[in-house]
GROMACS .gro file of C-alpha atoms in nm:
model
  426
    1UNK     CA    1  10.474   1.246  12.789
    2UNK     CA    2  10.123   1.308  12.916
    3UNK     CA    3   9.861   1.101  12.734
    4UNK     CA    4   9.605   1.311  12.551
    5UNK     CA    5   9.243   1.216  12.626
    6UNK     CA    6   8.930   1.252  12.414
    7UNK     CA    7   8.778   1.480  12.678
    8UNK     CA    8   9.077   1.717  12.655
    9UNK     CA    9   9.051   1.728  12.276
   10UNK     CA   10   8.675   1.795  12.279
   11UNK     CA   11   8.725   2.077  12.532
   12UNK     CA   12   8.929   2.268  12.275
   13UNK     CA   13   8.760   2.539  12.066
   14UNK     CA   14   8.724   2.508  11.689
   15UNK     CA   15   8.630   2.822  11.496
   16UNK     CA   16   8.366   2.679  11.263
   17UNK     CA   17   8.307   3.020  11.101
   18UNK     CA   18   8.670   3.030  10.982
   19UNK     CA   19   8.637   2.680  10.834
   20UNK     CA   20   8.327   2.797  10.652
   21UNK     CA   21   8.505   3.108  10.521
   22UNK     CA   22   8.786   2.884  10.393
   23UNK     CA   23   8.528   2.672  10.206
   24UNK     CA   24   8.599   2.360  10.414
   25UNK     CA   25   8.244   2.332  10.550
   26UNK     CA   26   7.924   2.503  10.433
   27UNK     CA   27   7.674   2.720  10.620
   28UNK     CA   28   7.437   2.431  10.690
   29UNK     CA   29   7.725   2.239  10.847
   30UNK     CA   30   7.813   2.543  11.062
   31UNK     CA   31   7.448   2.545  11.181
   32UNK     CA   32   7.463   2.172  11.261
   33UNK     CA   33   7.784   2.219  11.463
   34UNK     CA   34   7.634   2.511  11.656
   35UNK     CA   35   7.356   2.276  11.769
   36UNK     CA   36   7.600   1.996  11.856
   37UNK     CA   37   7.941   2.123  11.965
   38UNK     CA   38   8.014   2.150  12.343
   39UNK     CA   39   7.666   2.022  12.431
   40UNK     CA   40   7.588   1.740  12.677
   41UNK     CA   41   7.618   1.382  12.553
   42UNK     CA   42   7.237   1.344  12.573
   43UNK     CA   43   7.187   1.654  12.359
   44UNK     CA   44   7.449   1.535  12.108
   45UNK     CA   45   7.271   1.199  12.071
   46UNK     CA   46   6.939   1.380  12.021
   47UNK     CA   47   7.083   1.612  11.752
   48UNK     CA   48   7.257   1.322  11.575
   49UNK     CA   49   6.931   1.127  11.562
   50UNK     CA   50   6.762   1.428  11.399
   51UNK     CA   51   7.017   1.441  11.114
   52UNK     CA   52   7.228   1.122  11.123
   53UNK     CA   53   7.345   1.115  10.760
   54UNK     CA   54   7.434   1.485  10.763
   55UNK     CA   55   7.635   1.455  11.085
   56UNK     CA   56   7.818   1.142  10.967
   57UNK     CA   57   7.919   1.322  10.646
   58UNK     CA   58   8.015   1.637  10.836
   59UNK     CA   59   8.236   1.454  11.089
   60UNK     CA   60   8.414   1.270  10.808
   61UNK     CA   61   8.460   1.602  10.627
   62UNK     CA   62   8.620   1.756  10.938
   63UNK     CA   63   8.900   1.493  10.928
   64UNK     CA   64   8.965   1.567  10.560
   65UNK     CA   65   8.701   1.349  10.397
   66UNK     CA   66   8.645   1.579  10.099
   67UNK     CA   67   8.987   1.739  10.066
   68UNK     CA   68   9.204   1.453  10.196
   69UNK     CA   69   9.394   1.688  10.427
   70UNK     CA   70   9.317   1.856  10.757
   71UNK     CA   71   9.519   2.032  11.029
   72UNK     CA   72   9.634   1.823  11.326
   73UNK     CA   73   9.393   1.993  11.568
   74UNK     CA   74   9.101   1.953  11.330
   75UNK     CA   75   9.184   1.586  11.267
   76UNK     CA   76   9.205   1.512  11.638
   77UNK     CA   77   8.875   1.691  11.697
   78UNK     CA   78   8.691   1.515  11.417
   79UNK     CA   79   8.818   1.169  11.518
   80UNK     CA   80   8.708   1.240  11.877
   81UNK     CA   81   8.359   1.341  11.759
   82UNK     CA   82   8.326   1.018  11.556
   83UNK     CA   83   8.454   0.797  11.840
   84UNK     CA   84   8.224   0.963  12.091
   85UNK     CA   85   7.906   0.916  11.887
   86UNK     CA   86   7.997   0.554  11.804
   87UNK     CA   87   8.045   0.488  12.177
   88UNK     CA   88   7.720   0.659  12.278
   89UNK     CA   89   7.482   0.577  11.991
   90UNK     CA   90   7.508   0.222  11.857
   91UNK     CA   91   7.293   0.290  11.548
   92UNK     CA   92   7.536   0.560  11.428
   93UNK     CA   93   7.764   0.300  11.263
   94UNK     CA   94   7.529   0.242  10.972
   95UNK     CA   95   7.532   0.610  10.869
   96UNK     CA   96   7.912   0.620  10.846
   97UNK     CA   97   7.915   0.291  10.654
   98UNK     CA   98   7.661   0.436  10.405
   99UNK     CA   99   7.906   0.712  10.307
  100UNK     CA  100   8.064   0.671   9.964
  101UNK     CA  101   8.412   0.606  10.110
  102UNK     CA  102   8.447   0.596  10.489
  103UNK     CA  103   8.782   0.416  10.458
  104UNK     CA  104   9.030   0.639  10.272
  105UNK     CA  105   9.037   0.933  10.518
  106UNK     CA  106   9.094   0.694  10.810
  107UNK     CA  107   9.361   0.490  10.626
  108UNK     CA  108   9.548   0.813  10.545
  109UNK     CA  109   9.538   0.927  10.909
  110UNK     CA  110   9.633   0.582  11.036
  111UNK     CA  111   9.961   0.608  10.845
  112UNK     CA  112  10.044   0.944  11.005
  113UNK     CA  113  10.361   0.864  11.194
  114UNK     CA  114  10.382   1.203  11.367
  115UNK     CA  115  10.078   1.179  11.597
  116UNK     CA  116   9.991   0.870  11.801
  117UNK     CA  117   9.655   1.010  11.911
  118UNK     CA  118   9.534   1.040  11.551
  119UNK     CA  119   9.686   0.709  11.438
  120UNK     CA  120   9.539   0.509  11.728
  121UNK     CA  121   9.192   0.666  11.697
  122UNK     CA  122   9.188   0.609  11.320
  123UNK     CA  123   9.293   0.245  11.369
  124UNK     CA  124   9.024   0.193  11.630
  125UNK     CA  125   8.753   0.352  11.413
  126UNK     CA  126   8.848   0.167  11.096
  127UNK     CA  127   8.854  -0.165  11.283
  128UNK     CA  128   8.513  -0.089  11.434
  129UNK     CA  129   8.376  -0.010  11.087
  130UNK     CA  130   8.529  -0.333  10.950
  131UNK     CA  131   8.375  -0.529  11.237
  132UNK     CA  132   8.030  -0.377  11.169
  133UNK     CA  133   8.057  -0.389  10.790
  134UNK     CA  134   7.844  -0.654  10.618
  135UNK     CA  135   8.095  -0.671  10.330
  136UNK     CA  136   8.444  -0.632  10.471
  137UNK     CA  137   8.662  -0.475  10.196
  138UNK     CA  138   8.963  -0.706  10.169
  139UNK     CA  139   9.207  -0.437  10.059
  140UNK     CA  140   9.120  -0.227  10.365
  141UNK     CA  141   9.151  -0.529  10.596
  142UNK     CA  142   9.491  -0.612  10.440
  143UNK     CA  143   9.616  -0.257  10.500
  144UNK     CA  144   9.493  -0.255  10.860
  145UNK     CA  145   9.649  -0.594  10.944
  146UNK     CA  146   9.984  -0.491  10.791
  147UNK     CA  147   9.969  -0.169  10.995
  148UNK     CA  148   9.883  -0.360  11.316
  149UNK     CA  149  10.174  -0.600  11.266
  150UNK     CA  150  10.414  -0.309  11.218
  151UNK     CA  151  10.294  -0.133  11.534
  152UNK     CA  152  10.318  -0.452  11.744
  153UNK     CA  153  10.694  -0.461  11.683
  154UNK     CA  154  10.744  -0.149  11.899
  155UNK     CA  155  10.635  -0.138  12.265
  156UNK     CA  156  10.565   0.235  12.222
  157UNK     CA  157  10.306   0.177  11.947
  158UNK     CA  158  10.176  -0.168  12.046
  159UNK     CA  159   9.871  -0.033  12.229
  160UNK     CA  160   9.748   0.137  11.910
  161UNK     CA  161   9.756  -0.196  11.727
  162UNK     CA  162   9.585  -0.379  12.013
  163UNK     CA  163   9.306  -0.118  12.006
  164UNK     CA  164   9.233  -0.213  11.645
  165UNK     CA  165   9.291  -0.587  11.682
  166UNK     CA  166   9.045  -0.630  11.968
  167UNK     CA  167   8.770  -0.532  11.724
  168UNK     CA  168   8.900  -0.716  11.417
  169UNK     CA  169   8.961  -1.046  11.599
  170UNK     CA  170   8.588  -1.080  11.666
  171UNK     CA  171   8.576  -1.210  11.306
  172UNK     CA  172   8.680  -1.575  11.284
  173UNK     CA  173   8.847  -1.543  10.943
  174UNK     CA  174   9.059  -1.255  11.076
  175UNK     CA  175   9.175  -1.478  11.364
  176UNK     CA  176   9.311  -1.729  11.111
  177UNK     CA  177   9.470  -1.456  10.898
  178UNK     CA  178   9.642  -1.303  11.198
  179UNK     CA  179   9.755  -1.645  11.326
  180UNK     CA  180   9.911  -1.731  10.989
  181UNK     CA  181  10.108  -1.407  11.010
  182UNK     CA  182  10.270  -1.518  11.340
  183UNK     CA  183  10.006  -1.333  11.542
  184UNK     CA  184  10.024  -1.556  11.852
  185UNK     CA  185  10.395  -1.494  11.892
  186UNK     CA  186  10.357  -1.121  11.837
  187UNK     CA  187  10.102  -1.107  12.119
  188UNK     CA  188  10.302  -1.346  12.338
  189UNK     CA  189  10.611  -1.123  12.317
  190UNK     CA  190  10.410  -0.832  12.464
  191UNK     CA  191  10.349  -1.038  12.779
  192UNK     CA  192  10.724  -1.088  12.832
  193UNK     CA  193  10.781  -0.734  12.952
  194UNK     CA  194  10.621  -0.725  13.295
  195UNK     CA  195  10.716  -0.355  13.319
  196UNK     CA  196  10.456  -0.283  13.048
  197UNK     CA  197  10.148  -0.090  13.148
  198UNK     CA  198   9.874  -0.315  13.284
  199UNK     CA  199   9.649  -0.192  13.003
  200UNK     CA  200   9.884  -0.325  12.732
  201UNK     CA  201   9.910  -0.664  12.908
  202UNK     CA  202   9.530  -0.673  12.944
  203UNK     CA  203   9.467  -0.588  12.578
  204UNK     CA  204   9.724  -0.846  12.459
  205UNK     CA  205   9.548  -1.110  12.673
  206UNK     CA  206   9.210  -0.997  12.539
  207UNK     CA  207   9.337  -1.048  12.181
  208UNK     CA  208   9.472  -1.394  12.274
  209UNK     CA  209   9.131  -1.474  12.428
  210UNK     CA  210   8.959  -1.378  12.102
  211UNK     CA  211   9.211  -1.590  11.907
  212UNK     CA  212   9.136  -1.888  12.133
  213UNK     CA  213   8.779  -1.908  11.999
  214UNK     CA  214   8.911  -2.049  11.673
  215UNK     CA  215   8.961  -2.424  11.733
  216UNK     CA  216   9.257  -2.455  11.496
  217UNK     CA  217   9.437  -2.156  11.646
  218UNK     CA  218   9.359  -2.277  12.001
  219UNK     CA  219   9.512  -2.618  11.922
  220UNK     CA  220   9.839  -2.451  11.815
  221UNK     CA  221   9.913  -2.242  12.126
  222UNK     CA  222  10.169  -2.497  12.252
  223UNK     CA  223  10.366  -2.468  11.925
  224UNK     CA  224  10.424  -2.098  11.974
  225UNK     CA  225  10.728  -2.117  12.196
  226UNK     CA  226  10.647  -1.885  12.485
  227UNK     CA  227  10.281  -1.786  12.468
  228UNK     CA  228  10.147  -2.024  12.737
  229UNK     CA  229  10.447  -1.984  12.975
  230UNK     CA  230  10.426  -1.604  12.935
  231UNK     CA  231  10.055  -1.605  13.022
  232UNK     CA  232  10.131  -1.805  13.340
  233UNK     CA  233  10.417  -1.570  13.436
  234UNK     CA  234  10.179  -1.273  13.398
  235UNK     CA  235   9.910  -1.445  13.609
  236UNK     CA  236  10.162  -1.496  13.890
  237UNK     CA  237  10.321  -1.152  13.866
  238UNK     CA  238  10.024  -0.919  13.807
  239UNK     CA  239   9.764  -0.985  14.079
  240UNK     CA  240   9.491  -0.756  13.936
  241UNK     CA  241   9.158  -0.935  13.902
  242UNK     CA  242   9.091  -0.825  13.544
  243UNK     CA  243   9.429  -0.969  13.436
  244UNK     CA  244   9.367  -1.296  13.627
  245UNK     CA  245   9.016  -1.320  13.478
  246UNK     CA  246   9.115  -1.278  13.113
  247UNK     CA  247   9.440  -1.481  13.139
  248UNK     CA  248   9.261  -1.771  13.308
  249UNK     CA  249   8.987  -1.755  13.044
  250UNK     CA  250   9.248  -1.794  12.766
  251UNK     CA  251   9.400  -2.101  12.933
  252UNK     CA  252   9.056  -2.254  13.001
  253UNK     CA  253   8.959  -2.207  12.634
  254UNK     CA  254   9.270  -2.379  12.499
  255UNK     CA  255   9.311  -2.651  12.766
  256UNK     CA  256   9.112  -2.918  12.582
  257UNK     CA  257   9.214  -2.817  12.228
  258UNK     CA  258   9.474  -3.002  12.020
  259UNK     CA  259   9.625  -3.349  12.043
  260UNK     CA  260   9.775  -3.543  12.333
  261UNK     CA  261   9.703  -3.281  12.600
  262UNK     CA  262   9.992  -3.076  12.458
  263UNK     CA  263   9.851  -2.738  12.568
  264UNK     CA  264   9.802  -2.876  12.920
  265UNK     CA  265  10.150  -3.033  12.922
  266UNK     CA  266  10.302  -2.692  12.840
  267UNK     CA  267  10.091  -2.536  13.117
  268UNK     CA  268  10.229  -2.794  13.364
  269UNK     CA  269  10.586  -2.720  13.249
  270UNK     CA  270  10.506  -2.350  13.297
  271UNK     CA  271  10.423  -2.419  13.664
  272UNK     CA  272  10.049  -2.355  13.637
  273UNK     CA  273   9.989  -2.578  13.941
  274UNK     CA  274  10.149  -2.322  14.172
  275UNK     CA  275   9.934  -2.042  14.025
  276UNK     CA  276   9.615  -2.251  14.063
  277UNK     CA  277   9.697  -2.333  14.426
  278UNK     CA  278   9.733  -1.962  14.506
  279UNK     CA  279   9.434  -1.850  14.298
  280UNK     CA  280   9.205  -2.111  14.452
  281UNK     CA  281   9.279  -1.971  14.798
  282UNK     CA  282   9.154  -1.623  14.706
  283UNK     CA  283   8.790  -1.515  14.727
  284UNK     CA  284   8.659  -1.415  14.383
  285UNK     CA  285   8.331  -1.241  14.301
  286UNK     CA  286   8.336  -1.319  13.928
  287UNK     CA  287   8.143  -1.639  13.847
  288UNK     CA  288   8.318  -1.695  13.513
  289UNK     CA  289   8.659  -1.675  13.681
  290UNK     CA  290   8.553  -1.920  13.954
  291UNK     CA  291   8.426  -2.164  13.688
  292UNK     CA  292   8.741  -2.130  13.476
  293UNK     CA  293   8.965  -2.192  13.779
  294UNK     CA  294   8.763  -2.502  13.875
  295UNK     CA  295   8.776  -2.634  13.518
  296UNK     CA  296   9.151  -2.573  13.482
  297UNK     CA  297   9.230  -2.725  13.823
  298UNK     CA  298   9.043  -3.043  13.736
  299UNK     CA  299   9.181  -3.062  13.379
  300UNK     CA  300   9.542  -3.016  13.495
  301UNK     CA  301   9.499  -3.258  13.787
  302UNK     CA  302   9.367  -3.522  13.547
  303UNK     CA  303   9.671  -3.491  13.320
  304UNK     CA  304   9.907  -3.510  13.618
  305UNK     CA  305   9.726  -3.824  13.738
  306UNK     CA  306   9.762  -3.975  13.390
  307UNK     CA  307  10.134  -3.902  13.379
  308UNK     CA  308  10.346  -4.159  13.557
  309UNK     CA  309  10.580  -4.032  13.829
  310UNK     CA  310  10.861  -4.053  13.573
  311UNK     CA  311  10.673  -3.842  13.316
  312UNK     CA  312  10.597  -3.579  13.580
  313UNK     CA  313  10.961  -3.581  13.692
  314UNK     CA  314  11.092  -3.551  13.334
  315UNK     CA  315  10.848  -3.265  13.262
  316UNK     CA  316  10.978  -3.078  13.566
  317UNK     CA  317  11.345  -3.128  13.475
  318UNK     CA  318  11.272  -3.024  13.113
  319UNK     CA  319  11.119  -2.698  13.238
  320UNK     CA  320  11.453  -2.601  13.395
  321UNK     CA  321  11.279  -2.488  13.717
  322UNK     CA  322  11.298  -2.740  14.000
  323UNK     CA  323  11.061  -2.754  14.298
  324UNK     CA  324  11.104  -2.926  14.635
  325UNK     CA  325  10.826  -3.167  14.543
  326UNK     CA  326  10.788  -3.512  14.709
  327UNK     CA  327  10.910  -3.700  14.400
  328UNK     CA  328  11.272  -3.587  14.458
  329UNK     CA  329  11.274  -3.725  14.812
  330UNK     CA  330  11.077  -4.046  14.757
  331UNK     CA  331  11.291  -4.358  14.807
  332UNK     CA  332  11.030  -4.557  14.615
  333UNK     CA  333  11.057  -4.323  14.313
  334UNK     CA  334  11.434  -4.369  14.288
  335UNK     CA  335  11.418  -4.746  14.331
  336UNK     CA  336  11.145  -4.784  14.066
  337UNK     CA  337  11.273  -4.528  13.815
  338UNK     CA  338  11.652  -4.512  13.834
  339UNK     CA  339  11.692  -4.725  13.519
  340UNK     CA  340  11.462  -4.483  13.330
  341UNK     CA  341  11.754  -4.237  13.335
  342UNK     CA  342  11.921  -4.455  13.069
  343UNK     CA  343  11.651  -4.368  12.812
  344UNK     CA  344  11.748  -4.152  12.512
  345UNK     CA  345  12.119  -4.169  12.596
  346UNK     CA  346  12.075  -4.044  12.953
  347UNK     CA  347  11.883  -3.736  12.830
  348UNK     CA  348  11.735  -3.641  13.169
  349UNK     CA  349  12.071  -3.681  13.345
  350UNK     CA  350  12.220  -3.451  13.080
  351UNK     CA  351  11.950  -3.193  13.161
  352UNK     CA  352  12.038  -3.208  13.533
  353UNK     CA  353  12.409  -3.154  13.457
  354UNK     CA  354  12.313  -2.868  13.222
  355UNK     CA  355  12.118  -2.705  13.511
  356UNK     CA  356  12.427  -2.734  13.733
  357UNK     CA  357  12.640  -2.565  13.464
  358UNK     CA  358  12.406  -2.283  13.364
  359UNK     CA  359  12.145  -2.211  13.631
  360UNK     CA  360  12.187  -1.904  13.854
  361UNK     CA  361  11.906  -2.021  14.082
  362UNK     CA  362  12.018  -2.169  14.416
  363UNK     CA  363  11.712  -2.392  14.454
  364UNK     CA  364  11.770  -2.542  14.106
  365UNK     CA  365  12.134  -2.616  14.195
  366UNK     CA  366  12.046  -2.764  14.535
  367UNK     CA  367  11.781  -3.002  14.395
  368UNK     CA  368  11.987  -3.100  14.086
  369UNK     CA  369  12.283  -3.191  14.312
  370UNK     CA  370  12.048  -3.391  14.535
  371UNK     CA  371  11.900  -3.581  14.238
  372UNK     CA  372  12.238  -3.665  14.086
  373UNK     CA  373  12.339  -3.793  14.431
  374UNK     CA  374  12.030  -4.014  14.435
  375UNK     CA  375  12.111  -4.141  14.085
  376UNK     CA  376  12.465  -4.237  14.202
  377UNK     CA  377  12.316  -4.405  14.508
  378UNK     CA  378  12.059  -4.619  14.326
  379UNK     CA  379  12.221  -4.688  13.984
  380UNK     CA  380  12.486  -4.966  13.983
  381UNK     CA  381  12.710  -4.765  13.746
  382UNK     CA  382  12.609  -4.421  13.877
  383UNK     CA  383  12.958  -4.294  13.969
  384UNK     CA  384  13.114  -4.392  13.637
  385UNK     CA  385  12.826  -4.249  13.428
  386UNK     CA  386  12.841  -3.910  13.603
  387UNK     CA  387  13.219  -3.897  13.556
  388UNK     CA  388  13.189  -3.989  13.185
  389UNK     CA  389  12.931  -3.709  13.141
  390UNK     CA  390  13.179  -3.459  13.291
  391UNK     CA  391  12.952  -3.392  13.588
  392UNK     CA  392  13.206  -3.472  13.862
  393UNK     CA  393  13.408  -3.147  13.858
  394UNK     CA  394  13.099  -2.928  13.812
  395UNK     CA  395  12.951  -3.080  14.131
  396UNK     CA  396  13.279  -3.046  14.323
  397UNK     CA  397  13.299  -2.681  14.217
  398UNK     CA  398  12.959  -2.615  14.376
  399UNK     CA  399  13.102  -2.698  14.720
  400UNK     CA  400  13.232  -2.336  14.705
  401UNK     CA  401  12.886  -2.193  14.622
  402UNK     CA  402  12.777  -1.901  14.847
  403UNK     CA  403  12.443  -2.069  14.928
  404UNK     CA  404  12.471  -2.307  15.225
  405UNK     CA  405  12.201  -2.547  15.099
  406UNK     CA  406  12.381  -2.581  14.760
  407UNK     CA  407  12.714  -2.639  14.940
  408UNK     CA  408  12.557  -2.913  15.154
  409UNK     CA  409  12.402  -3.103  14.860
  410UNK     CA  410  12.721  -3.063  14.651
  411UNK     CA  411  12.926  -3.203  14.940
  412UNK     CA  412  12.691  -3.501  14.988
  413UNK     CA  413  12.692  -3.569  14.613
  414UNK     CA  414  13.073  -3.545  14.597
  415UNK     CA  415  13.105  -3.793  14.885
  416UNK     CA  416  12.887  -4.039  14.692
  417UNK     CA  417  13.104  -3.985  14.384
  418UNK     CA  418  13.425  -4.056  14.576
  419UNK     CA  419  13.314  -4.342  14.799
  420UNK     CA  420  13.292  -4.678  14.620
  421UNK     CA  421  13.005  -4.800  14.832
  422UNK     CA  422  12.774  -4.521  14.947
  423UNK     CA  423  12.651  -4.738  15.237
  424UNK     CA  424  12.984  -4.666  15.410
  425UNK     CA  425  12.869  -4.305  15.456
  426UNK     CA  426  12.722  -4.344  15.804
   0.00000   0.00000   0.00000
């Protein structure tokens, strides 16, 4: 379906005389609309400034402010008039907020399931009013947050919710409220679908960026299962500068928050190093992005330096995505760390065998076979331990794998399993 724009709506004709005859607007309001409707933006601003309170009341009346009901076309038109003047004339907010009840008409429209244009515009306007309001009415805020959470569940309506949230989340107490209602996960899920429109991904990242300005929320990003990994996946997959800029800003904001470098550890597990290597090779014009990339590169490098080779290795295996990094092929690493595999009942070895059983990725299988072969080579009981953990037949089965590199490593590993002394393998 073609997306309706504000310009298209405002190009439509409304017969103000008929509305007057029906008693919906009065003669003075007809006169005001004749001075305003279909005029240039500059002229509209000028007319609004002449009679701001009257125009604010009139626009709210057009969407059903007095009667509580209005036709679909009229509602769309009135919402578009309000949005336009708020965009063009920053002082106009106060005149809408001075109305007796600017909330009810918008709340009613927001709950209209039949028209996304009206619902999304009403949500945007009510969130803008809440953001500008000196005394935010709690009952209205509650209704809007409940509505936003409902819309976020459906990809088709998520953008409407994001439109409202990007205004509401400028308030720190709203950030906490939304976080407590599983807000980080709701936003993180939207990043999972890389087929989503770029605009939805951007707005979800923008909301996460706003959330990251609350220290408590920022310290909890690593707890929310997939938010950080999903951000990194988006940064690698969507090369548009505005996505890179806002996604990198989120990660830079949360990098130093929380205990024990946990946010940074999750970033490392999510393969942020590869993204940073690529991003640092590109030429960027945006100073903030350059600064954020520099900060993240240094912060992540520092954590990697602090981690021992074993910690770095375990983090990689835990991530389930194996890279051809030097640690796998370092004789010194295996000599110094082979006994570390015994920790936590051979937990890391179990992870490697799990990768061999479940991974569909050839590189994962190749490297896992190689590492198990190295474990057998350097651990005095390596062959027996792998057999006891039921790894032997999984490895032998991979000799039939269609990928030649996997076949080769599986064959080498099997030879080490079957030969009592690996040194006899020429």
